[in-house]
């Protein structure tokens, strides 16, 4: 579901990451303004807040209505492949920059998160930041063929339940820009898998239960490119048709 709350903009909520993804696509496709971004037409919304009550992947709605190849591309760029490339129908940058996986691995970010929260569970410093100085330099050097990570930060918070039950782990992320139809489903899947990895390692290190909490996101710009609008609309039509009785 999504609602527009003035003066803040659109808020999107769902029980699962798949329902959040589909609500995001619907919100942009039905309410987005026709804008241009580096010579490409698109529907776009600004400053969206999203929240999924759970972080579970595989997700039945993403598997049913998402593009499996696109979802797997994002997951691989987060967990396996070291070189970033664009699988957009119209690629906006050349391959070559570090992927999310390379940044996480080279900067030992998962290790940092686990060590920090194991030492100070209430810490607000357990955050992955994906942008580095060299990214700014490349943007200035090649402004028409540059790459800057769309997901800029992912933060993990432990919220104590009690000594017996352990902690909830909430995950929060910021996106400077997100392709609502082609890539957002994969982004939500990849972040949920990151949360799973962190929570499992923390549970062992703290010798307690770490329960998956909600996934929150702030999206500065969410968009659907002109080349994908018909397909996105058809996806929402099918979703509404087949899932109407369970929504």
Short mmCIF file of C-alpha atoms in Angstrom, two decimals:
data_model
loop_
_atom_site.label_atom_id
_atom_site.label_comp_id
_atom_site.label_asym_id
_atom_site.label_seq_id
_atom_site.Cartn_x
_atom_site.Cartn_y
_atom_site.Cartn_z
CA UNK A 1 0.00 0.00 0.00
CA UNK A 2 1.06 3.61 -0.48
CA UNK A 3 -0.25 6.94 0.74
CA UNK A 4 0.71 10.53 0.05
CA UNK A 5 1.25 12.48 3.26
CA UNK A 6 1.51 16.21 2.73
CA UNK A 7 3.93 17.88 2.93
CA UNK A 8 6.25 14.86 3.12
CA UNK A 9 5.36 12.89 0.00
CA UNK A 10 4.70 9.21 -0.60
CA UNK A 11 5.00 6.57 2.12
CA UNK A 12 4.96 2.90 1.16
CA UNK A 13 4.34 -0.01 3.51
CA UNK A 14 4.07 -3.77 3.07
CA UNK A 15 4.39 -6.98 5.05
CA UNK A 16 7.05 -8.29 2.65
CA UNK A 17 9.76 -6.82 0.44
CA UNK A 18 7.83 -8.04 -2.61
CA UNK A 19 4.67 -6.17 -1.67
CA UNK A 20 6.73 -3.04 -0.99
CA UNK A 21 8.46 -3.33 -4.37
CA UNK A 22 5.16 -3.69 -6.24
CA UNK A 23 3.60 -0.78 -4.32
CA UNK A 24 6.63 1.34 -5.23
CA UNK A 25 6.23 0.47 -8.91
CA UNK A 26 2.52 1.27 -8.72
CA UNK A 27 3.09 4.59 -6.93
CA UNK A 28 5.61 5.75 -9.53
CA UNK A 29 3.68 4.48 -12.56
CA UNK A 30 0.40 6.08 -11.46
CA UNK A 31 1.63 9.27 -9.80
CA UNK A 32 5.09 9.96 -11.20
CA UNK A 33 5.83 13.17 -13.05
CA UNK A 34 7.19 12.95 -16.57
CA UNK A 35 10.76 14.22 -16.29
CA UNK A 36 14.07 13.97 -18.12
CA UNK A 37 17.34 12.72 -16.71
CA UNK A 38 20.44 12.92 -18.89
CA UNK A 39 18.34 12.83 -22.09
CA UNK A 40 16.08 9.96 -20.97
CA UNK A 41 12.37 10.38 -20.32
CA UNK A 42 10.99 8.80 -17.19
CA UNK A 43 8.23 8.92 -14.59
CA UNK A 44 9.64 9.97 -11.24
CA UNK A 45 8.75 10.71 -7.62
CA UNK A 46 10.91 12.41 -5.03
CA UNK A 47 11.62 11.72 -1.35
CA UNK A 48 9.80 8.43 -0.80
CA UNK A 49 9.80 6.54 2.51
CA UNK A 50 9.39 2.76 2.26
CA UNK A 51 8.97 0.16 5.00
CA UNK A 52 8.73 -3.62 4.86
CA UNK A 53 7.64 -5.34 8.07
CA UNK A 54 9.89 -8.30 7.25
CA UNK A 55 13.16 -9.03 5.45
CA UNK A 56 12.84 -12.42 3.78
CA UNK A 57 14.25 -13.56 0.46
CA UNK A 58 13.35 -15.56 -1.61
CA UNK A 59 10.09 -13.64 -1.81
CA UNK A 60 7.07 -15.12 -3.60
CA UNK A 61 5.93 -11.83 -5.17
CA UNK A 62 9.37 -10.90 -6.49
CA UNK A 63 9.75 -14.42 -7.87
CA UNK A 64 6.33 -14.27 -9.55
CA UNK A 65 6.31 -10.72 -10.92
CA UNK A 66 9.95 -9.65 -10.96
CA UNK A 67 12.55 -10.11 -13.67
CA UNK A 68 14.60 -13.02 -12.35
CA UNK A 69 17.68 -12.03 -14.35
CA UNK A 70 17.64 -8.46 -13.02
CA UNK A 71 17.16 -9.60 -9.42
CA UNK A 72 20.04 -12.07 -9.75
CA UNK A 73 22.25 -9.36 -11.28
CA UNK A 74 21.84 -7.13 -8.21
CA UNK A 75 22.41 -10.04 -5.83
CA UNK A 76 25.55 -11.09 -7.70
CA UNK A 77 26.86 -7.51 -7.68
CA UNK A 78 26.35 -7.51 -3.90
CA UNK A 79 27.76 -10.95 -3.08
CA UNK A 80 29.89 -12.30 -5.93
CA UNK A 81 30.98 -10.01 -8.78
CA UNK A 82 33.68 -7.40 -8.21
CA UNK A 83 33.21 -5.15 -11.27
CA UNK A 84 30.13 -2.97 -11.58
CA UNK A 85 28.17 -2.91 -14.83
CA UNK A 86 24.77 -1.59 -15.86
CA UNK A 87 22.07 -4.04 -17.04
CA UNK A 88 19.53 -1.27 -17.70
CA UNK A 89 17.80 -1.60 -21.10
CA UNK A 90 19.82 1.54 -21.94
CA UNK A 91 23.07 1.34 -19.92
CA UNK A 92 24.05 4.69 -18.38
CA UNK A 93 27.70 3.90 -17.58
CA UNK A 94 30.54 1.68 -18.75
CA UNK A 95 31.73 -1.30 -16.68
CA UNK A 96 34.79 -0.85 -14.49
CA UNK A 97 33.93 0.64 -11.10
CA UNK A 98 33.91 -1.43 -7.93
CA UNK A 99 30.68 -3.33 -7.30
CA UNK A 100 28.87 -3.37 -3.97
CA UNK A 101 30.52 -6.72 -3.30
CA UNK A 102 34.02 -5.35 -3.93
CA UNK A 103 33.37 -2.38 -1.67
CA UNK A 104 31.96 -4.56 1.12
CA UNK A 105 34.87 -7.02 0.83
CA UNK A 106 37.74 -4.56 0.36
CA UNK A 107 36.61 -2.32 3.20
CA UNK A 108 35.61 -5.27 5.45
CA UNK A 109 32.24 -3.69 6.10
CA UNK A 110 30.37 -6.80 7.27
CA UNK A 111 33.19 -7.56 9.71
CA UNK A 112 33.01 -3.98 10.98
CA UNK A 113 29.24 -4.19 11.52
CA UNK A 114 29.48 -7.49 13.41
CA UNK A 115 32.42 -6.42 15.60
CA UNK A 116 30.84 -3.06 16.41
CA UNK A 117 27.43 -4.42 17.38
CA UNK A 118 28.92 -7.34 19.30
CA UNK A 119 30.95 -4.85 21.35
CA UNK A 120 28.24 -2.19 21.69
CA UNK A 121 24.82 -3.63 20.72
CA UNK A 122 23.06 -0.26 21.01
CA UNK A 123 25.56 1.44 18.68
CA UNK A 124 24.34 3.83 15.98
CA UNK A 125 27.65 3.54 14.10
CA UNK A 126 27.02 0.14 12.47
CA UNK A 127 26.66 1.59 9.00
CA UNK A 128 27.96 0.66 5.57
CA UNK A 129 28.87 3.65 3.40
CA UNK A 130 29.46 2.83 -0.26
CA UNK A 131 30.82 6.10 -1.68
CA UNK A 132 34.52 6.95 -1.58
CA UNK A 133 36.73 9.82 -2.74
CA UNK A 134 37.61 8.14 -6.03
CA UNK A 135 33.91 8.00 -6.96
CA UNK A 136 33.65 11.78 -6.76
CA UNK A 137 36.76 12.12 -8.90
CA UNK A 138 35.38 9.83 -11.61
CA UNK A 139 32.07 11.69 -11.69
CA UNK A 140 33.94 14.94 -12.37
CA UNK A 141 36.26 13.34 -14.91
CA UNK A 142 33.52 11.59 -16.93
CA UNK A 143 30.21 13.31 -16.17
CA UNK A 144 28.40 11.51 -19.03
CA UNK A 145 29.86 8.07 -18.29
CA UNK A 146 30.18 7.93 -14.52
CA UNK A 147 29.10 5.63 -11.71
CA UNK A 148 28.06 6.52 -8.19
CA UNK A 149 26.40 3.81 -6.06
CA UNK A 150 22.63 4.21 -5.98
CA UNK A 151 22.46 2.68 -2.52
CA UNK A 152 24.61 5.06 -0.50
CA UNK A 153 24.30 3.64 3.04
CA UNK A 154 22.91 0.62 4.88
CA UNK A 155 22.61 0.80 8.67
CA UNK A 156 21.93 -2.00 11.15
CA UNK A 157 20.32 -1.40 14.56
CA UNK A 158 19.91 -3.88 17.40
CA UNK A 159 16.84 -3.27 19.55
CA UNK A 160 16.87 -5.33 22.74
CA UNK A 161 13.74 -7.32 23.56
CA UNK A 162 14.92 -8.81 26.85
CA UNK A 163 17.69 -11.04 28.17
CA UNK A 164 15.87 -14.23 27.17
CA UNK A 165 14.55 -13.31 23.73
CA UNK A 166 17.57 -11.34 22.53
CA UNK A 167 17.32 -8.56 19.93
CA UNK A 168 15.41 -7.39 16.91
CA UNK A 169 17.70 -6.20 14.13
CA UNK A 170 16.28 -3.35 12.08
CA UNK A 171 17.86 -2.34 8.77
CA UNK A 172 17.74 1.14 7.26
CA UNK A 173 19.09 2.27 3.89
CA UNK A 174 19.38 5.41 1.81
CA UNK A 175 19.18 5.51 -1.97
CA UNK A 176 20.23 8.63 -3.86
CA UNK A 177 18.34 7.19 -6.85
CA UNK A 178 16.49 3.94 -7.55
CA UNK A 179 15.12 2.35 -10.72
CA UNK A 180 11.77 1.30 -9.29
CA UNK A 181 10.91 -1.29 -11.92
CA UNK A 182 14.18 -2.75 -13.19
CA UNK A 183 16.30 -2.74 -10.03
CA UNK A 184 14.46 -1.95 -6.79
CA UNK A 185 13.24 -5.53 -6.28
CA UNK A 186 16.82 -6.74 -6.53
CA UNK A 187 18.04 -4.01 -4.19
CA UNK A 188 15.52 -5.01 -1.53
CA UNK A 189 16.43 -8.67 -1.96
CA UNK A 190 20.16 -7.98 -1.67
CA UNK A 191 19.78 -5.80 1.43
CA UNK A 192 17.60 -8.47 3.06
CA UNK A 193 20.27 -11.08 2.36
CA UNK A 194 22.90 -8.77 3.86
CA UNK A 195 20.72 -8.43 6.95
CA UNK A 196 20.46 -12.21 7.19
CA UNK A 197 24.25 -12.60 7.01
CA UNK A 198 24.82 -9.94 9.67
CA UNK A 199 22.14 -11.31 12.01
CA UNK A 200 23.42 -14.89 11.77
CA UNK A 201 26.99 -13.84 12.53
CA UNK A 202 25.86 -11.63 15.41
CA UNK A 203 23.73 -14.40 16.90
CA UNK A 204 26.79 -16.63 17.10
CA UNK A 205 29.05 -13.90 18.43
CA UNK A 206 26.61 -12.71 21.09
CA UNK A 207 25.26 -16.20 21.78
CA UNK A 208 21.68 -14.95 21.70
CA UNK A 209 18.73 -14.66 19.34
CA UNK A 210 18.81 -11.97 16.66
CA UNK A 211 15.35 -11.64 15.11
CA UNK A 212 14.94 -9.98 11.73
CA UNK A 213 13.14 -6.67 12.11
CA UNK A 214 11.75 -4.25 9.51
CA UNK A 215 13.52 -2.81 6.48
CA UNK A 216 13.24 0.97 6.12
CA UNK A 217 14.40 3.05 3.17
CA UNK A 218 14.58 6.68 2.09
CA UNK A 219 14.58 7.11 -1.70
CA UNK A 220 15.63 10.53 -2.94
CA UNK A 221 14.45 9.77 -6.47
CA UNK A 222 12.43 6.74 -7.63
CA UNK A 223 11.76 6.37 -11.33
CA UNK A 224 10.58 4.18 -14.19
CA UNK A 225 12.21 4.83 -17.55
CA UNK A 226 10.06 5.41 -20.63
CA UNK A 227 11.28 2.15 -22.19
CA UNK A 228 9.82 0.19 -19.24
CA UNK A 229 6.53 1.97 -18.51
CA UNK A 230 4.29 -0.40 -20.50
CA UNK A 231 5.88 -3.47 -18.96
CA UNK A 232 5.64 -1.95 -15.48
CA UNK A 233 1.95 -1.14 -15.96
CA UNK A 234 1.26 -4.67 -17.17
CA UNK A 235 3.07 -6.12 -14.16
CA UNK A 236 0.88 -4.09 -11.79
CA UNK A 237 -2.26 -5.06 -13.74
CA UNK A 238 -1.42 -8.75 -13.42
CA UNK A 239 -0.55 -8.34 -9.74
CA UNK A 240 -3.86 -6.63 -9.01
CA UNK A 241 -5.78 -9.21 -11.04
CA UNK A 242 -4.29 -12.33 -9.49
CA UNK A 243 -3.62 -11.12 -5.95
CA UNK A 244 -6.71 -8.94 -5.45
CA UNK A 245 -8.37 -11.33 -3.04
CA UNK A 246 -5.32 -11.45 -0.79
CA UNK A 247 -4.33 -7.76 -0.76
#
